[in-house]
Coordinates of C-alpha atoms in Angstrom, one line a residue:
M366 CA 4.9 6.8 -15.1
K367 CA 5.9 4.5 -12.7
L368 CA 5.5 3.3 -8.9
L369 CA 6.4 1.7 -5.9
Q370 CA 4.2 1.0 -3.3
L371 CA 5.5 -0.2 0.0
T372 CA 2.6 -1.1 3.0
D373 CA 2.9 -2.5 6.0
I374 CA 6.1 -1.7 7.2
H375 CA 5.9 -2.5 11.2
L376 CA 9.1 -1.3 12.2
T377 CA 10.0 -1.8 15.2
K378 CA 12.5 -1.7 17.9
P379 CA 15.5 -2.2 15.9
G380 CA 16.4 -6.1 16.4
E381 CA 12.4 -7.2 18.0
T382 CA 10.9 -9.5 15.1
I383 CA 7.3 -10.1 13.8
G384 CA 6.5 -13.5 12.7
G385 CA 10.4 -14.0 12.9
R386 CA 11.4 -11.3 9.8
E387 CA 12.7 -8.3 11.2
P388 CA 10.8 -5.3 9.9
N389 CA 14.1 -2.4 10.1
Q390 CA 15.3 -4.9 8.0
N391 CA 13.0 -6.4 5.3
L392 CA 12.2 -2.1 4.8
Q393 CA 16.0 -2.1 4.2
A394 CA 15.8 -5.1 1.8
A395 CA 12.5 -3.4 -0.2
L396 CA 13.6 -0.3 -0.5
T397 CA 17.1 -1.6 -1.9
H398 CA 16.1 -4.3 -4.6
A399 CA 12.8 -2.0 -6.0
L400 CA 15.1 1.5 -6.4
S401 CA 18.1 -0.8 -7.6
H402 CA 15.2 -2.9 -10.3
H403 CA 13.6 0.2 -10.7
P404 CA 15.5 3.9 -10.7
D405 CA 13.6 5.4 -12.8
A406 CA 10.6 5.2 -10.5
D407 CA 8.7 8.5 -10.0
G408 CA 7.5 8.2 -6.5
L409 CA 7.5 6.1 -3.5
M410 CA 4.5 5.4 -1.6
I411 CA 3.6 4.1 2.4
T412 CA -0.2 3.2 2.4
G413 CA 0.4 2.1 6.1
D414 CA 1.5 0.6 9.0
L415 CA 4.5 2.1 8.8
S416 CA 4.9 1.6 13.0
D417 CA 4.1 -1.8 14.9
W418 CA 3.3 -0.3 18.2
G419 CA 2.8 3.4 17.3
D420 CA 6.7 4.6 18.2
K421 CA 8.7 7.9 18.0
A422 CA 11.6 5.7 17.5
D423 CA 10.7 4.4 15.2
Y424 CA 9.5 7.6 13.6
E425 CA 12.1 8.6 14.1
R426 CA 14.6 6.2 11.9
L427 CA 11.8 5.9 9.1
K428 CA 12.9 9.9 8.8
D429 CA 16.2 9.7 8.8
T430 CA 15.5 6.4 5.9
L431 CA 14.0 8.0 3.8
N432 CA 15.1 11.2 4.0
G433 CA 18.6 9.6 2.1
L434 CA 16.4 8.8 -0.5
D435 CA 16.3 10.1 -4.4
L436 CA 12.4 10.6 -4.8
P437 CA 9.1 12.1 -3.9
V438 CA 7.8 10.1 -1.2
H439 CA 4.5 10.0 0.2
L440 CA 3.2 8.7 3.1
C441 CA -0.5 7.5 4.9
I442 CA -0.9 6.2 8.2
G443 CA -2.5 3.0 9.1
N444 CA -4.4 1.1 12.2
H445 CA -1.3 0.7 13.9
D446 CA 0.9 4.0 14.0
E447 CA -0.3 6.6 16.4
R448 CA -2.3 9.6 14.2
D449 CA -0.4 11.9 17.2
V450 CA 3.1 10.6 17.5
F451 CA 3.7 10.4 13.6
L452 CA 2.3 14.5 14.2
S453 CA 4.9 14.7 16.3
V454 CA 8.3 13.8 13.4
F455 CA 6.1 14.5 10.7
P456 CA 4.1 17.6 11.2
D457 CA 4.1 18.7 7.4
K458 CA 2.3 16.2 6.5
A459 CA -0.9 17.6 8.5
D460 CA -3.6 19.0 6.6
D461 CA -6.1 22.3 7.5
N462 CA -8.2 20.1 10.2
G463 CA -5.7 17.7 11.4
F464 CA -5.6 14.2 9.7
V465 CA -2.1 13.2 7.5
Q466 CA -4.9 13.9 4.2
A467 CA -2.7 15.4 0.6
V468 CA -2.9 16.0 -3.0
V469 CA 0.0 15.6 -4.2
D470 CA 0.4 15.8 -8.5
L471 CA 2.2 13.1 -10.5
P472 CA 3.8 12.6 -14.3
V473 CA 0.3 11.4 -15.2
G474 CA -3.1 13.0 -12.8
T475 CA -2.8 13.2 -8.8
G476 CA -2.5 11.1 -6.3
L477 CA -4.7 11.4 -2.7
L478 CA -3.2 9.8 0.2
L479 CA -6.5 9.5 2.7
D480 CA -6.3 9.5 6.6
T481 CA -8.3 5.8 7.3
W482 CA -7.0 5.8 11.0
G483 CA -9.2 6.2 14.7
P484 CA -7.8 5.8 18.3
D485 CA -8.2 2.4 19.7
S486 CA -9.5 0.6 16.6
H487 CA -7.1 -1.8 14.2
A488 CA -10.7 -1.1 12.4
G489 CA -11.0 1.9 9.5
F490 CA -12.5 4.9 9.6
Y491 CA -13.4 7.6 7.0
C492 CA -16.0 10.4 9.1
E493 CA -17.4 13.6 7.8
T494 CA -14.8 15.9 7.8
R495 CA -12.7 13.6 5.7
Q496 CA -15.5 12.3 3.0
S497 CA -16.5 16.5 2.8
W498 CA -12.3 16.9 1.6
L499 CA -12.6 13.3 -0.1
D500 CA -15.5 14.9 -2.2
D501 CA -14.4 18.3 -2.2
T502 CA -11.0 17.9 -3.9
L503 CA -12.3 15.6 -6.2
S504 CA -14.9 17.8 -7.2
E505 CA -11.2 20.5 -7.7
V506 CA -8.7 18.3 -8.4
V507 CA -8.1 17.5 -12.5
G508 CA -7.7 13.7 -13.9
P509 CA -7.3 10.4 -13.6
V510 CA -6.9 10.4 -9.6
F511 CA -5.0 8.4 -7.9
L512 CA -6.1 7.2 -4.7
F513 CA -3.7 5.7 -1.4
M514 CA -5.2 4.3 1.9
H515 CA -4.5 1.6 4.4
H516 CA -7.8 -0.1 4.9
N517 CA -10.1 -1.6 2.4
P518 CA -12.2 -0.5 1.6
V519 CA -14.2 -3.3 0.0
P520 CA -15.5 -6.4 2.5
I521 CA -12.9 -9.8 1.4
G522 CA -14.4 -12.1 2.8
I523 CA -13.0 -13.0 5.3
A524 CA -14.5 -12.5 8.3
P525 CA -11.9 -11.6 10.4
M526 CA -9.9 -9.7 8.2
D527 CA -13.8 -8.0 7.4
K528 CA -13.8 -7.2 10.8
I529 CA -10.8 -4.4 11.0
M530 CA -12.3 -3.3 7.0
L531 CA -13.3 0.7 6.9
Q532 CA -15.6 1.0 9.0
D533 CA -17.3 3.8 6.9
A534 CA -17.2 2.0 4.3
D535 CA -20.7 2.8 2.9
A536 CA -20.3 6.0 2.9
F537 CA -16.9 6.3 1.2
G538 CA -17.8 4.2 -1.6
Q539 CA -21.1 7.0 -2.3
I540 CA -18.2 9.4 -3.3
V541 CA -16.1 6.5 -5.0
E542 CA -20.0 6.1 -7.5
K543 CA -19.9 9.7 -7.0
H544 CA -16.5 10.1 -8.8
A545 CA -16.1 7.2 -10.3
T546 CA -15.6 8.0 -13.7
K547 CA -12.4 10.6 -12.1
I548 CA -10.9 7.6 -10.1
R549 CA -8.7 5.4 -12.4
H550 CA -7.5 3.0 -9.8
I551 CA -7.3 2.6 -5.7
F552 CA -4.2 1.4 -3.5
H553 CA -4.4 0.4 -0.2
G554 CA -2.6 -2.2 2.1
H555 CA -4.0 -4.0 5.7
C556 CA -5.3 -7.2 4.4
H557 CA -1.2 -8.0 4.3
L558 CA -3.1 -10.3 1.2
P559 CA -2.2 -10.2 -2.8
L560 CA -5.8 -9.0 -3.6
S561 CA -7.5 -6.7 -6.5
G562 CA -11.0 -6.3 -8.0
S563 CA -13.3 -2.4 -8.0
L564 CA -15.7 -0.9 -6.2
Y565 CA -18.1 1.2 -7.7
G566 CA -16.1 -0.1 -11.9
V567 CA -13.0 1.6 -10.0
P568 CA -10.1 -1.6 -9.7
F569 CA -7.6 -1.8 -7.1
S570 CA -5.1 -3.6 -5.5
A571 CA -3.3 -4.8 -2.2
P572 CA 0.4 -6.2 -2.3
R573 CA 1.0 -8.6 1.1
G574 CA 3.9 -6.1 2.4
T575 CA 6.9 -5.8 3.6
N576 CA 7.6 -8.6 6.2
H577 CA 4.9 -10.6 7.7
A578 CA 3.0 -12.1 5.3
G579 CA -0.7 -13.1 5.7
W580 CA -3.3 -16.1 4.4
P581 CA -6.8 -16.1 3.0
D582 CA -7.6 -18.9 5.6
F583 CA -12.1 -18.5 4.7
G584 CA -12.8 -20.4 7.2
N585 CA -11.3 -18.8 9.9
E586 CA -13.7 -16.8 11.9
G587 CA -11.5 -16.2 14.8
N588 CA -8.2 -14.7 14.1
L589 CA -6.0 -14.0 12.1
S590 CA -3.4 -16.4 9.8
A591 CA -0.3 -16.1 9.2
S592 CA 2.5 -18.0 6.4
D593 CA 5.7 -17.3 5.4
L594 CA 5.3 -16.6 2.5
P595 CA 8.1 -14.7 0.8
E596 CA 8.4 -10.9 1.2
S597 CA 6.6 -7.9 -1.4
Y598 CA 6.2 -4.8 -2.5
A599 CA 4.2 -3.1 -5.6
V600 CA 5.1 -1.6 -8.7
I601 CA 2.3 0.7 -10.6
L602 CA 2.7 1.7 -14.9
A603 CA 0.3 4.5 -15.4
D604 CA -0.5 6.0 -18.7
E605 CA -3.4 8.5 -20.6
S606 CA -5.2 5.4 -21.0
S607 CA -4.0 2.0 -18.9
V608 CA -3.0 1.0 -14.8
M609 CA -1.0 -2.5 -14.6
V610 CA 0.2 -3.5 -11.0
H611 CA 2.9 -5.8 -10.3
M612 CA 3.1 -7.2 -7.3
V613 CA 7.0 -7.9 -7.0
E614 CA 8.2 -11.4 -4.3
Y615 CA 11.3 -8.9 -2.7
G616 CA 11.3 -11.9 0.1
Y617 CA 12.1 -14.5 -3.0
Q618 CA 14.7 -16.3 -2.5
G619 CA 15.2 -19.2 -5.5
E620 CA 15.6 -19.0 -9.6
I621 CA 14.8 -17.1 -11.6
R622 CA 15.3 -18.4 -14.4
R623 CA 15.3 -16.6 -17.9
E624 CA 13.1 -19.5 -20.4
G625 CA 13.7 -19.4 -24.1
S626 CA 12.3 -16.9 -26.4
P627 CA 9.2 -14.6 -27.1
D628 CA 9.6 -15.3 -30.6
Y629 CA 7.6 -17.5 -32.2
A630 CA 10.1 -19.2 -35.0
D631 CA 12.2 -20.2 -31.6
W632 CA 9.9 -22.1 -29.3
N633 CA 10.7 -26.3 -31.0
R634 CA 10.7 -29.8 -28.7
L635 CA 14.6 -29.2 -28.4
T636 CA 15.4 -25.7 -28.0
M637 CA 13.1 -24.2 -25.6
V638 CA 13.6 -24.5 -21.6
R639 CA 10.9 -25.7 -20.0

């Protein structure tokens, strides 16, 4: 199975920039790069912050863009989104309780799309209704299960970001612990940083994002930190026994060099390009 994960696309009015970068252009560049290099992808997952200000026009433009793609596309919402505005454009994305959550069949196992949005906050929330849905769904579906969400469920050790992580992390973690043998991996966004770790033995990861980049500024107690590192997306490879996640920095503008051979016999000082 091969999945593409884009996150934090932050669509704005065309021509407007964030960190000197135009999110609409970067989304198109990410899709062009990802689909040209990975035409065999089984699905595209976009894990939140679809719009920067939750404007309806952003969601309409996103819908038009995604309608032209020849693979399944699955969406989560993030703190920059507005759930009601999003659902006015994507009404089929609402579950029975009005959350943007879904169960999707994957070539390997099952994907669960989680809604961690809450009003008037950049932090993430996972209320008792959503917790019950997740617990019940995990009990019913056939594993392995892959979770997709926006907010990080584990502190990353950077104070400003940890203030706006998933606020119901303990309750969420208890559900993960209960079903840990069934959950293969958790994919999230939100932090604009390449991250990996585990929660009750379940691995998680996040790529940087398709537009503006963060920086792991551990000494900053009050502000979020930005950088000009390349834009990225993730390529997820999974089979019945393993998961591999690549962060592809498609925004890198430098040279790509093909150096030498993987065959040990060809490694020598005369022929190796170093």
